[in-house]
PDB file of C-alpha atoms in Angstrom:
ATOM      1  CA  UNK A   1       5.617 -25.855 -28.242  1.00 45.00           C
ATOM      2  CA  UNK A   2       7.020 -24.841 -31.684  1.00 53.00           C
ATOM      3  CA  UNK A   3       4.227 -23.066 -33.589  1.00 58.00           C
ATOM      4  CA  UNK A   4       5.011 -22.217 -37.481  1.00 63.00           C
ATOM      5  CA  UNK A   5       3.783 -18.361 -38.701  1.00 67.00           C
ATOM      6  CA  UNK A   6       0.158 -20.485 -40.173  1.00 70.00           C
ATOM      7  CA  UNK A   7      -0.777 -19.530 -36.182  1.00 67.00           C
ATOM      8  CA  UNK A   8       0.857 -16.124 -36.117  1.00 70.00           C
ATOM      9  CA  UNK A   9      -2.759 -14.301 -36.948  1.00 71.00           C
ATOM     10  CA  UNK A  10      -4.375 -15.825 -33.603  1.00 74.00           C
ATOM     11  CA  UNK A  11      -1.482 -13.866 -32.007  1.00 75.00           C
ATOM     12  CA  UNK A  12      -3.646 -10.865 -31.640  1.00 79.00           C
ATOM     13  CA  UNK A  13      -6.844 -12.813 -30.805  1.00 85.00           C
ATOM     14  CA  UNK A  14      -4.394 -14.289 -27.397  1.00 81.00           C
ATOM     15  CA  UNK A  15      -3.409 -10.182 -26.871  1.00 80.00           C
ATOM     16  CA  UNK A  16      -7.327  -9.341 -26.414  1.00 86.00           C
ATOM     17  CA  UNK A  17      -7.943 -12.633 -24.606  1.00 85.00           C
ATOM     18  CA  UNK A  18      -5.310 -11.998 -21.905  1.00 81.00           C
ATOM     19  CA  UNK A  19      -7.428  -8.564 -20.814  1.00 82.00           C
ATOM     20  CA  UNK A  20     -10.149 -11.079 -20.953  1.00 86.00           C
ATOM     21  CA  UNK A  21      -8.882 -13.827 -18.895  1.00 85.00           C
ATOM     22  CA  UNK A  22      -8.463 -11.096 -16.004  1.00 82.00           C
ATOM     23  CA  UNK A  23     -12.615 -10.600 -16.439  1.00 88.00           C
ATOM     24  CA  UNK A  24     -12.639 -14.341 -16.619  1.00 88.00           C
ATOM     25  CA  UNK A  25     -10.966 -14.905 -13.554  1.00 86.00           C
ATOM     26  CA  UNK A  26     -12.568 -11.925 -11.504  1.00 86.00           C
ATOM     27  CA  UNK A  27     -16.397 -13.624 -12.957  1.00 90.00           C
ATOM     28  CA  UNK A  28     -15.278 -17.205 -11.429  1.00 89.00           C
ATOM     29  CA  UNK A  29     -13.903 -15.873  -8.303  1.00 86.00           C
ATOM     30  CA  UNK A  30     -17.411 -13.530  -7.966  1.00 90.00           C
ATOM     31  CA  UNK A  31     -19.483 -16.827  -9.330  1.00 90.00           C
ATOM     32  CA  UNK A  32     -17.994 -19.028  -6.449  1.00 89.00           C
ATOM     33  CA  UNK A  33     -19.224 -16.374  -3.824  1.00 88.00           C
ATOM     34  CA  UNK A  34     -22.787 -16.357  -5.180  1.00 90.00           C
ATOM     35  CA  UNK A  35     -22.506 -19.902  -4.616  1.00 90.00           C
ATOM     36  CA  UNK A  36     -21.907 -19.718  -1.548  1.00 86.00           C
ATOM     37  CA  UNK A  37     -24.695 -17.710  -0.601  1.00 85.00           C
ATOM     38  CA  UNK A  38     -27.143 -20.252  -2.525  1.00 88.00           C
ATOM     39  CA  UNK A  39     -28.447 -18.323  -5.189  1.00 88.00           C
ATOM     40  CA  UNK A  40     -27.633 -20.251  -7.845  1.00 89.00           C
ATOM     41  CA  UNK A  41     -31.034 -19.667  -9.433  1.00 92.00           C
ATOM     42  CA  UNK A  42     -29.803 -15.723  -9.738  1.00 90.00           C
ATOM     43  CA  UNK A  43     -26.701 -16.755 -10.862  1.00 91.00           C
ATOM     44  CA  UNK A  44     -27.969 -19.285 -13.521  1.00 93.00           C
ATOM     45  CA  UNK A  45     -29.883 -16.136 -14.866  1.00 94.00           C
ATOM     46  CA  UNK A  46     -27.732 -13.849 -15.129  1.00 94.00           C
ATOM     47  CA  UNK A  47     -25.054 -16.339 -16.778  1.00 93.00           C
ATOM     48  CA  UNK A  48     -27.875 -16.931 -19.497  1.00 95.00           C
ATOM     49  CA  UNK A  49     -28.274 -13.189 -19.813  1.00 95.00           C
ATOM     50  CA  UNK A  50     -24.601 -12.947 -20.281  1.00 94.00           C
ATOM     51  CA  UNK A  51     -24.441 -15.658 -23.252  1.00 95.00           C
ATOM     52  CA  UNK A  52     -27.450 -13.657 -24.978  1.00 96.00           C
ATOM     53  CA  UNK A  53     -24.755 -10.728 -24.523  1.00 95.00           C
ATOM     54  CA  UNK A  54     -21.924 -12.401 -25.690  1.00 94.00           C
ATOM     55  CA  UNK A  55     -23.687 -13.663 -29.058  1.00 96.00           C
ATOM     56  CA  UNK A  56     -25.472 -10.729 -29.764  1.00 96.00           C
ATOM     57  CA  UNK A  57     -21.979  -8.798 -29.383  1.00 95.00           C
ATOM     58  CA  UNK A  58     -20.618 -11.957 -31.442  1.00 95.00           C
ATOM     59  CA  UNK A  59     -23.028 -11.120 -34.059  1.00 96.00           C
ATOM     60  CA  UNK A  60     -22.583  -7.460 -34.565  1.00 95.00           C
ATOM     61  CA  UNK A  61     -18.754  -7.361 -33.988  1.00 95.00           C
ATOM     62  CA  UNK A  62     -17.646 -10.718 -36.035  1.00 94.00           C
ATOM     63  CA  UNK A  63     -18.458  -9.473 -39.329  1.00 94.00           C
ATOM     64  CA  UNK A  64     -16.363  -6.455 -39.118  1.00 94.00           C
ATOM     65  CA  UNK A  65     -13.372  -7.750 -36.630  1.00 92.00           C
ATOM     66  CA  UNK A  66     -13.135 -11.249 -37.495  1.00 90.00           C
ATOM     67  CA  UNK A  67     -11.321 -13.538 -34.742  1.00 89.00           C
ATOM     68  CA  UNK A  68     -10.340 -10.675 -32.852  1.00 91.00           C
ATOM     69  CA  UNK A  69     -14.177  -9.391 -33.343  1.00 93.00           C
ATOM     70  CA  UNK A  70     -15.220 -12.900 -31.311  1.00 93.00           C
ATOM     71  CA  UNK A  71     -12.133 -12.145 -28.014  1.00 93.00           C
ATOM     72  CA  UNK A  72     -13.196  -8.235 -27.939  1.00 93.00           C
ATOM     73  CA  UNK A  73     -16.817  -9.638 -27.232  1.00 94.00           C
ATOM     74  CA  UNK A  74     -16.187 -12.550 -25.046  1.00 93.00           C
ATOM     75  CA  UNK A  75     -13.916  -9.796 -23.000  1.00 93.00           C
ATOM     76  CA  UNK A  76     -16.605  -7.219 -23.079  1.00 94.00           C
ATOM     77  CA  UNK A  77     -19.496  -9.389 -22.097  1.00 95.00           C
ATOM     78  CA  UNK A  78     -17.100 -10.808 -18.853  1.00 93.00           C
ATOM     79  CA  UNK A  79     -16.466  -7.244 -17.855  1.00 93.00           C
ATOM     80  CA  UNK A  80     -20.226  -7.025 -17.797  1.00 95.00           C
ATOM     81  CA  UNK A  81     -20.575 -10.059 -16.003  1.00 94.00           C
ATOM     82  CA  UNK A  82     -17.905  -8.582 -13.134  1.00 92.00           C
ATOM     83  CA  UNK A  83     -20.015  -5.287 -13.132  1.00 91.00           C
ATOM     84  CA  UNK A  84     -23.458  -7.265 -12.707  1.00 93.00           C
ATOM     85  CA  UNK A  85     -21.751 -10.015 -10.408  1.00 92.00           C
ATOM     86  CA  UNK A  86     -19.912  -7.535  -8.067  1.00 90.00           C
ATOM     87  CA  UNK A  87     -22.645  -5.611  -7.390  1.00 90.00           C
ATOM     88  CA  UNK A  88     -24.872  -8.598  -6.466  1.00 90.00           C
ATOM     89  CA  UNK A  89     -21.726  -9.592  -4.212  1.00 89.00           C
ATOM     90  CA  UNK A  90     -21.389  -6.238  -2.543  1.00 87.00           C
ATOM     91  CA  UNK A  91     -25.247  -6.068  -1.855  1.00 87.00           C
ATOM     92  CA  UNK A  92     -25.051  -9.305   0.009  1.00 84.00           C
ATOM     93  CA  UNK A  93     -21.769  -9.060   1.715  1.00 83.00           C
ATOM     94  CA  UNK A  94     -21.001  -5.284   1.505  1.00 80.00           C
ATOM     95  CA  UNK A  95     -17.828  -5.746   0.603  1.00 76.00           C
ATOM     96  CA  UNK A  96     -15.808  -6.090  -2.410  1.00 72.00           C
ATOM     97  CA  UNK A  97     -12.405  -5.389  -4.194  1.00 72.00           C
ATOM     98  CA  UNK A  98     -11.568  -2.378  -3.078  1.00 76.00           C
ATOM     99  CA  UNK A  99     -11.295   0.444  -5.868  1.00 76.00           C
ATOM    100  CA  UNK A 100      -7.876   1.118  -5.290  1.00 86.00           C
ATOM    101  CA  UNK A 101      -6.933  -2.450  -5.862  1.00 84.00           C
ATOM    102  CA  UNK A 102      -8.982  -2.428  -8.803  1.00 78.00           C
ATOM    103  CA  UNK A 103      -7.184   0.401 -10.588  1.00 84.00           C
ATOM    104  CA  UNK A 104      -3.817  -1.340  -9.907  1.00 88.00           C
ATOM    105  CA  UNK A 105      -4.941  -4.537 -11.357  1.00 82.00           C
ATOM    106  CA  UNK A 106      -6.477  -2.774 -14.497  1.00 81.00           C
ATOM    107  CA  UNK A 107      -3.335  -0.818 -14.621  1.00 88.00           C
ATOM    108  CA  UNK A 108      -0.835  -3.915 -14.281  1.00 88.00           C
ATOM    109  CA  UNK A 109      -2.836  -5.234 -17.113  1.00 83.00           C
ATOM    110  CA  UNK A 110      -3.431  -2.318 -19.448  1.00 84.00           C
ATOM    111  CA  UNK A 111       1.094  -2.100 -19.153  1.00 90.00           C
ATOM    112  CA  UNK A 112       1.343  -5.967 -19.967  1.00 85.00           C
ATOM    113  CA  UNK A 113      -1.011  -5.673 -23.038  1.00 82.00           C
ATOM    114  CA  UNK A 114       0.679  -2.974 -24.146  1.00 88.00           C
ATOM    115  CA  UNK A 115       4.384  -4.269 -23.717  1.00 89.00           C
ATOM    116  CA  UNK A 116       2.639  -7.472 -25.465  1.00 84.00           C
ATOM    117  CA  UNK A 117       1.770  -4.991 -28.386  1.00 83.00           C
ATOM    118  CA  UNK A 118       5.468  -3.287 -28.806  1.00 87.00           C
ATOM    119  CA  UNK A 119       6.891  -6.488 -30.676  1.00 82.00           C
ATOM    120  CA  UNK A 120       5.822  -9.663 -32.347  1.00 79.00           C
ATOM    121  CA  UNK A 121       6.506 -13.162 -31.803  1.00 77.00           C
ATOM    122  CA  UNK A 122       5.818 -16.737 -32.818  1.00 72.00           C
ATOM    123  CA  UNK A 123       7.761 -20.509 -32.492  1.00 70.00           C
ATOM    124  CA  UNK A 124       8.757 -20.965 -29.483  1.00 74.00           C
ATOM    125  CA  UNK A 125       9.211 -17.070 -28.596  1.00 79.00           C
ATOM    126  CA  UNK A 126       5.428 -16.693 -28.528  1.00 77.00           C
ATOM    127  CA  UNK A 127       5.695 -19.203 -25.394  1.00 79.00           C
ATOM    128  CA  UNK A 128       8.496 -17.585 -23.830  1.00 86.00           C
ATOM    129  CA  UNK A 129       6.550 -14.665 -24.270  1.00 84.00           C
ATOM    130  CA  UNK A 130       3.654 -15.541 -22.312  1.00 83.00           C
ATOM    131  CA  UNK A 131       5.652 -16.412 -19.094  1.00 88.00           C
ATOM    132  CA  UNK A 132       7.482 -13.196 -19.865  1.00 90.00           C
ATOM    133  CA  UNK A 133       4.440 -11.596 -19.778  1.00 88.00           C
ATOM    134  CA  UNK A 134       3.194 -13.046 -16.419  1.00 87.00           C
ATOM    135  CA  UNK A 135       6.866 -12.043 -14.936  1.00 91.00           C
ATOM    136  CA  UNK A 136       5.653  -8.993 -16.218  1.00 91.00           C
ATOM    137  CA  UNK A 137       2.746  -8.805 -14.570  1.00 87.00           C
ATOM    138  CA  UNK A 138       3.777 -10.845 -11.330  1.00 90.00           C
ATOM    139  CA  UNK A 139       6.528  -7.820 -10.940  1.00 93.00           C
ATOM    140  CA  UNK A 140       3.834  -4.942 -11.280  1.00 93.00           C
ATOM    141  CA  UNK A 141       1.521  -6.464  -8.718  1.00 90.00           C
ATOM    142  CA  UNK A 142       4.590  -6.557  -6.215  1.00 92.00           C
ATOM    143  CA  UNK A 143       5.871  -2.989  -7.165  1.00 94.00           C
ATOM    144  CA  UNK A 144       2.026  -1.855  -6.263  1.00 93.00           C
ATOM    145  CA  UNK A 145       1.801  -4.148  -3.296  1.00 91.00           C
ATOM    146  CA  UNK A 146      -0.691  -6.318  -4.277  1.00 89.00           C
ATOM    147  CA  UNK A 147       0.965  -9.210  -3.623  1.00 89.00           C
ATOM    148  CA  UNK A 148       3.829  -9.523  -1.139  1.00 90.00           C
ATOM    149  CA  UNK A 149       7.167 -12.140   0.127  1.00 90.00           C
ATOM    150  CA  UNK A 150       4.276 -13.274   1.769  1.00 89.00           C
ATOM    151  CA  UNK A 151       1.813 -14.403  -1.074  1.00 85.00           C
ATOM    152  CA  UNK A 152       5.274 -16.234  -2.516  1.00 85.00           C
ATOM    153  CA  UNK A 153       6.342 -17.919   0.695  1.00 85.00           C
ATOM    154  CA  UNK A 154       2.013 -19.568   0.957  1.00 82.00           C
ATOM    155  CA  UNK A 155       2.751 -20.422  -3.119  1.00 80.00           C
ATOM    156  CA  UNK A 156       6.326 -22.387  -2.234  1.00 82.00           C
ATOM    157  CA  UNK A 157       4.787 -24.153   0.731  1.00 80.00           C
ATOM    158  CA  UNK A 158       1.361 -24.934  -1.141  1.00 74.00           C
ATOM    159  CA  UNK A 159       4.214 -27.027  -3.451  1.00 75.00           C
ATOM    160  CA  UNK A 160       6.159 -28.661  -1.091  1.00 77.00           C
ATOM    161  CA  UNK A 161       3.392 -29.493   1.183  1.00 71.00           C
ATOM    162  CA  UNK A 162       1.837 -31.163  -2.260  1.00 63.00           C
ATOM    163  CA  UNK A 163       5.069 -32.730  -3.192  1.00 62.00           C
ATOM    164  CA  UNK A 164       5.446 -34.375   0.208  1.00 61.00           C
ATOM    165  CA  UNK A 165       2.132 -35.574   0.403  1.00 65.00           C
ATOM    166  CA  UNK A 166       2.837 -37.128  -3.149  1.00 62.00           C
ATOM    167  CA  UNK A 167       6.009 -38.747  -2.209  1.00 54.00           C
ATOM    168  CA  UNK A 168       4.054 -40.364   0.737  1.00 56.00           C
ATOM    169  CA  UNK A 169       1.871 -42.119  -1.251  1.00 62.00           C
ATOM    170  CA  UNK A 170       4.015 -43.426  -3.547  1.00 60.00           C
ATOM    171  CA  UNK A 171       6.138 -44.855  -0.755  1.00 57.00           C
ATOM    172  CA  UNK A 172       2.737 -46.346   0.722  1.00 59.00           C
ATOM    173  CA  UNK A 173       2.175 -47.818  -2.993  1.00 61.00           C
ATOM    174  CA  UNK A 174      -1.021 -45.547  -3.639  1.00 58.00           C
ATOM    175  CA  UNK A 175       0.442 -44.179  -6.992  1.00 53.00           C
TER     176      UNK A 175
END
């Protein structure tokens, strides 16, 4: 958990990558739904189409960004693959995200990354930071209803449903 300042440079790399991993996780969540309407053979195209995107933007923007060069593509060519992928998703089902949820998610983000941008850390702070961070971002999605008690109260009994089910077993002698 304790990282020395040889790792602070990838510290700005992580920045880009968390914008990304909200692209990453919208593409997964849209790439399960295309499953589920068995068109793999679309989807299997359009993910190869979104490599050849990815290294050509790898190729162009590495040379002049460096590391952060590589996470500015990989985030760019997953907000294509959102774009392509919802609109494939909303053709078939004719429904999607709505806008205004959208904009609150992009706007939760854009305030994380740039409260992530106000200081620097590393060690152990560049952890802490990071949940910080999700706090962060967990708090915004409440403040803009996007999530409510709710969402918390299915997350707490997901747990202790799991834990119970765990404790059974190993009473039982399956773990």
């Amino acid at each position: 958990l304790l990282y020395s300042s040889t790792y602070y440079p990838a510290s700005g790399v992580l920045k880009i990558l968390i914008v990304g991993l909200f692209f990453l996780t919208l593409l997964s969540v849209l790439n399960t739904i295309i499953i589920s309407a068995n068109r793999m053979k679309e989807l299997s195209f359009i993910t190869l189409i979104l490599v050849v995107i990815d290294a050509a933007l790898n190729i162009k923007i590495i040379p002049k960004f460096g590391l952060e060069g590589a996470a500015i593509s990989t985030t760019l060519a997953s907000a294509i693959g959102v774009v392509v992928l919802g609109i494939i998703v909303y053709r078939e089902f004719k429904f999607l995200i709505s806008l205004v949820s959208s904009i609150k998610f992009i706007v939760a983000s854009g305030i994380m990354y740039w409260i992530s941008t106000l200081y620097e850390t590393n060690g152990l702070f560049l952890v802490l930071n990071y949940f910080f961070l999700f706090g962060v971002n967990i708090l915004l999605l409440f403040i803009f209803k996007e999530i409510n008690r709710n969402d918390f109260d299915k997350i707490k009994n997901f747990f202790a449903h799991h834990e119970s089910k765990k404790m059974i077993k190993e009473i039982n002698g399956f773990e």
